[in-house]
XYZ file of C-alpha atoms in Angstrom:
351
model
C 42.874 127.521 -5.975
C 42.163 127.644 -2.195
C 43.381 130.094 -0.107
C 45.320 127.235 1.622
C 46.560 125.759 -1.417
C 50.374 125.185 -0.643
C 52.652 128.427 -1.741
C 55.288 127.920 -4.226
C 58.941 127.339 -3.448
C 60.015 131.196 -4.136
C 57.001 132.365 -2.039
C 58.267 130.255 0.950
C 61.713 131.240 0.410
C 60.495 134.894 1.019
C 58.881 134.351 4.166
C 61.125 132.562 5.684
C 64.074 135.209 4.910
C 61.252 138.230 5.246
C 63.417 140.094 8.089
C 66.556 140.357 5.727
C 64.551 140.870 2.536
C 62.578 143.530 4.250
C 65.592 145.393 5.527
C 66.963 145.341 1.935
C 63.655 146.652 0.417
C 63.827 149.525 2.875
C 67.441 150.354 2.186
C 66.693 150.038 -1.900
C 64.033 152.415 -1.567
C 66.178 154.832 0.182
C 68.673 154.526 -2.628
C 66.361 155.424 -4.976
C 65.107 158.371 -3.263
C 68.746 159.400 -2.999
C 69.205 158.801 -7.030
C 66.009 160.667 -7.684
C 67.348 163.770 -5.692
C 70.965 163.477 -7.076
C 69.557 163.646 -10.686
C 66.832 166.215 -9.978
C 67.813 168.145 -6.622
C 64.698 168.754 -4.501
C 63.979 171.401 -1.922
C 63.525 169.604 1.636
C 64.317 166.140 0.054
C 64.782 164.726 3.264
C 61.030 164.502 3.605
C 60.835 161.694 1.087
C 63.228 159.587 2.863
C 61.219 160.261 6.040
C 57.875 159.080 4.614
C 59.664 155.784 3.000
C 61.197 155.132 6.594
C 57.519 155.835 8.221
C 55.657 153.886 5.930
C 57.858 150.780 5.245
C 60.073 150.173 8.720
C 57.495 148.575 10.486
C 55.014 147.217 7.786
C 56.616 144.203 5.548
C 53.674 143.036 4.030
C 52.316 144.599 0.606
C 48.977 145.376 1.929
C 50.157 147.186 5.238
C 52.295 149.358 2.915
C 49.571 150.370 0.781
C 47.041 151.173 3.207
C 49.629 153.414 5.031
C 50.689 154.801 2.123
C 47.172 155.743 0.928
C 46.450 157.144 4.793
C 49.651 159.439 4.314
C 49.127 160.688 1.015
C 45.418 161.769 1.940
C 46.566 162.928 5.039
C 49.504 164.819 3.630
C 47.429 166.610 0.721
C 44.184 167.291 3.049
C 46.617 168.837 5.834
C 48.262 170.839 3.186
C 45.367 172.025 1.732
C 43.871 173.185 4.919
C 47.075 174.694 6.357
C 47.304 176.797 2.856
C 43.542 178.205 2.955
C 44.598 179.154 6.780
C 47.542 181.042 5.401
C 45.806 182.788 2.517
C 42.641 183.786 4.742
C 44.162 184.754 7.727
C 47.130 187.357 8.467
C 47.170 188.074 11.605
C 49.298 185.869 13.828
C 47.207 185.061 16.997
C 44.043 184.433 14.716
C 46.054 181.886 12.348
C 47.750 180.243 15.183
C 44.258 179.896 17.139
C 42.320 178.531 14.281
C 45.531 175.673 13.947
C 44.915 174.778 17.518
C 41.554 174.646 17.244
C 41.886 172.681 14.056
C 44.480 169.970 15.456
C 42.420 169.819 18.451
C 38.893 168.790 16.025
C 41.354 166.414 14.625
C 42.326 164.639 17.907
C 38.531 164.423 18.858
C 37.730 162.766 15.235
C 40.687 160.755 14.462
C 40.164 157.209 15.845
C 39.248 154.077 14.185
C 41.138 152.477 11.159
C 41.883 155.476 9.810
C 43.243 157.416 12.441
C 46.859 157.764 10.928
C 45.435 159.777 7.985
C 44.141 161.886 10.774
C 47.371 162.178 12.559
C 48.820 162.957 9.649
C 46.960 165.671 8.517
C 47.049 167.453 11.862
C 51.163 167.589 11.663
C 51.473 168.429 7.959
C 49.138 171.571 9.041
C 51.758 172.302 11.794
C 54.377 171.839 8.977
C 52.655 173.999 6.476
C 51.621 176.897 8.777
C 55.106 176.740 10.946
C 55.681 180.072 12.243
C 52.780 181.723 10.343
C 55.361 183.370 7.689
C 52.690 182.946 5.006
C 55.415 181.353 2.433
C 53.630 178.324 0.798
C 56.399 177.395 -1.334
C 57.954 175.328 1.429
C 54.596 173.677 2.281
C 54.268 172.582 -1.820
C 57.415 171.232 -1.545
C 57.361 169.349 1.441
C 53.901 168.071 0.282
C 55.496 166.575 -3.162
C 58.377 165.133 -1.331
C 56.017 163.440 0.850
C 54.092 161.939 -1.921
C 57.041 160.777 -3.693
C 58.184 159.052 -0.531
C 54.716 157.229 -0.769
C 55.062 156.252 -4.256
C 58.536 154.663 -3.940
C 57.434 152.909 -0.787
C 54.748 151.023 -2.326
C 56.495 150.505 -5.805
C 59.358 148.672 -3.891
C 56.674 146.772 -1.657
C 54.353 145.781 -4.648
C 57.448 145.047 -7.297
C 60.568 143.843 -5.154
C 60.193 140.213 -4.001
C 56.560 141.150 -2.267
C 55.905 139.912 1.152
C 52.296 138.895 1.392
C 50.313 139.218 4.757
C 48.679 135.498 3.828
C 51.436 133.611 4.177
C 51.915 135.247 7.878
C 48.266 134.984 8.480
C 48.421 131.317 7.732
C 51.474 130.547 9.567
C 50.029 132.468 12.798
C 46.441 130.245 12.512
C 48.345 126.982 12.121
C 50.514 127.914 15.537
C 47.566 128.697 17.305
C 46.341 125.163 16.323
C 49.348 123.518 17.071
C 49.480 125.524 20.448
C 46.048 124.088 21.432
C 46.872 120.631 20.624
C 50.124 120.581 22.287
C 48.476 121.969 25.730
C 45.522 119.400 25.071
C 47.591 116.705 24.954
C 50.036 117.555 27.999
C 46.717 117.682 29.961
C 45.453 114.506 29.070
C 48.649 112.944 29.568
C 49.383 114.701 32.928
C 48.134 111.262 34.826
C 47.335 111.717 38.594
C 49.115 114.830 38.260
C 45.975 116.246 37.069
C 46.860 119.894 36.802
C 49.094 120.883 34.294
C 50.726 124.613 34.238
C 50.327 125.198 30.661
C 50.411 129.584 31.076
C 53.414 130.040 28.932
C 51.952 127.611 25.850
C 48.350 129.248 26.040
C 50.028 132.903 26.287
C 51.839 132.064 22.915
C 48.633 130.843 21.611
C 46.491 133.929 22.429
C 49.617 136.488 20.844
C 49.306 134.073 17.597
C 45.541 134.921 17.561
C 46.330 138.709 18.149
C 48.997 138.595 15.466
C 46.089 137.153 13.035
C 43.778 140.238 14.028
C 46.576 142.806 13.281
C 46.896 141.096 9.860
C 43.358 141.668 8.786
C 43.643 145.015 7.269
C 46.517 144.166 5.168
C 44.656 141.092 4.107
C 42.195 143.144 2.944
C 44.427 145.138 0.703
C 45.707 142.383 -0.750
C 43.011 139.787 -1.545
C 39.603 140.588 -2.988
C 38.801 137.448 -1.817
C 39.269 137.685 2.126
C 37.963 140.889 1.914
C 35.028 139.286 1.232
C 35.282 137.002 4.054
C 36.293 139.719 6.901
C 33.094 138.649 8.997
C 34.748 134.808 8.552
C 37.829 135.941 9.647
C 36.719 137.781 12.821
C 34.614 134.766 13.849
C 37.713 132.405 13.238
C 39.568 134.520 15.662
C 36.842 134.707 18.025
C 36.350 131.248 18.547
C 39.984 130.419 18.795
C 40.031 132.767 21.754
C 37.121 130.538 23.043
C 39.140 127.189 22.801
C 41.948 129.255 24.801
C 39.623 130.101 27.613
C 38.267 126.468 27.821
C 41.393 125.161 27.618
C 42.422 127.222 30.281
C 39.902 126.112 32.656
C 40.366 122.312 31.323
C 44.272 122.172 32.139
C 43.452 123.584 35.579
C 41.023 120.849 36.470
C 42.400 118.776 39.527
C 41.486 115.610 41.038
C 42.103 113.198 43.789
C 43.897 109.552 43.560
C 40.730 108.085 44.082
C 38.813 109.868 41.420
C 41.976 109.220 38.599
C 40.509 106.098 37.453
C 36.961 107.985 36.131
C 39.132 110.920 34.657
C 41.638 108.541 32.894
C 38.339 107.201 31.157
C 37.002 110.370 29.929
C 40.964 111.526 28.939
C 41.160 108.269 26.880
C 37.794 109.366 24.808
C 38.887 112.917 24.670
C 41.858 111.896 22.900
C 40.352 112.319 19.489
C 40.003 116.215 19.938
C 44.054 116.375 19.229
C 44.261 115.457 16.231
C 41.829 117.278 14.773
C 43.651 120.009 15.812
C 46.650 118.888 14.118
C 44.563 118.081 10.962
C 43.442 121.555 10.747
C 47.049 122.893 10.996
C 48.450 120.522 8.525
C 45.685 121.610 6.068
C 46.422 125.258 6.785
C 49.743 125.430 5.966
C 49.355 123.465 3.090
C 51.250 120.066 4.304
C 47.704 118.404 3.646
C 45.736 118.689 0.617
C 42.467 118.215 2.020
C 40.957 118.590 5.699
C 39.739 115.061 6.931
C 36.022 115.175 7.927
C 34.883 115.096 11.491
C 32.573 112.361 12.325
C 29.100 113.558 12.558
C 27.751 115.307 15.361
C 31.171 114.888 17.033
C 30.688 117.005 20.078
C 27.060 115.498 21.073
C 28.620 112.081 20.204
C 31.481 112.630 22.881
C 29.628 114.117 25.118
C 27.177 111.012 24.943
C 30.272 108.822 25.315
C 31.908 110.742 28.089
C 28.870 110.215 30.151
C 28.380 106.715 29.476
C 31.784 105.852 30.448
C 30.672 106.731 33.805
C 29.340 104.615 36.251
C 26.203 105.638 38.169
C 28.300 106.825 41.361
C 30.319 109.045 39.217
C 27.484 110.338 37.206
C 26.526 111.744 40.578
C 30.176 114.068 41.042
C 29.441 117.572 39.885
C 33.282 117.883 39.071
C 33.146 114.756 36.551
C 29.816 115.951 35.056
C 31.206 119.367 34.906
C 34.521 118.366 33.437
C 32.742 116.407 30.605
C 30.664 119.497 29.708
C 33.573 121.566 29.233
C 35.283 118.689 26.823
C 31.820 118.791 25.047
C 32.148 122.644 24.833
C 35.599 122.516 23.441
C 34.573 119.592 20.780
C 31.741 121.861 19.724
C 34.106 124.681 19.087
C 36.320 122.474 17.371
C 33.736 121.640 14.882
C 32.761 125.259 14.436
C 36.379 125.798 13.790
C 36.306 123.133 11.311
C 33.558 124.382 9.316
C 34.953 127.742 9.212
C 38.275 126.429 8.059
C 36.714 124.518 5.204
C 34.279 127.425 4.194
C 37.468 129.390 3.635
C 39.368 126.589 1.844
C 36.459 126.455 -0.700
C 36.792 130.119 -1.509
C 38.928 130.619 -4.927
C 42.185 132.360 -4.339
C 42.360 136.296 -5.618
């Protein structure tokens, strides 16, 4: 099955009600921790609940919870181990606290990139373990155990109870971007003699959808081995969408005089073929269409030739008109690239 195959009705229902479901899952995870503590009272039990909230509160998707819990678990273990080593090796208050400050500063320096959260957890776990330098490691061990317990509960609930998949959200954001681009293009081409149309709000929504896709990449990697292998393609897909937004922003701000309108109207009539291509990709991505309809061969170049051919000899000497056709050609060429990328992803089997 393709990554763009329609999801089951059950999966769609989970996605539609994801906010309510996520809130219920967080509540359930906290209640599980409460029950465990009631049956087997744990010192510093509150750290289990704190960990569950930190991991699950802003990450409804399974992949996000997996990555964050793993980073928190690693950071907790490394921070606890380093903290206990410092306590065991240094008994002087100033030496111990000075080394703690240096260690946290070093973590701050190197803690960047994808695994920055693990570094963050390492730093504040060391501070928690060392505390006021009273050399009591029992408290550190119990806090570590409770944090790890919270990680296990958060992951178990995320995976086993109505799992919310990042892939569904990614597909919806991708389709939203294409539908938004189709809407802005259609609005511009239908603007008539007014020419310039204000599409800033719509284009901002498209950019937010593209940025939302990029934020989901890490979660997608954890959820699907298939999409993990296609990481470079996902990045290229996002970049091509940004290119379309940039081109469409320039195109939508094009102005012309009343006497030039007939020339632009001829060009716009030909450019109308671009809008259904964007809508077709959105339908295929959401599963509304079983297949991605093929584009005409060399659509971008063919369209460019048709656009230039639609101008008479006098019109072809007007820079604004030829520049406008060039922008539409670049837009069409980018649509072709996106079509190829979506088609390539569509041929990849679902993990």
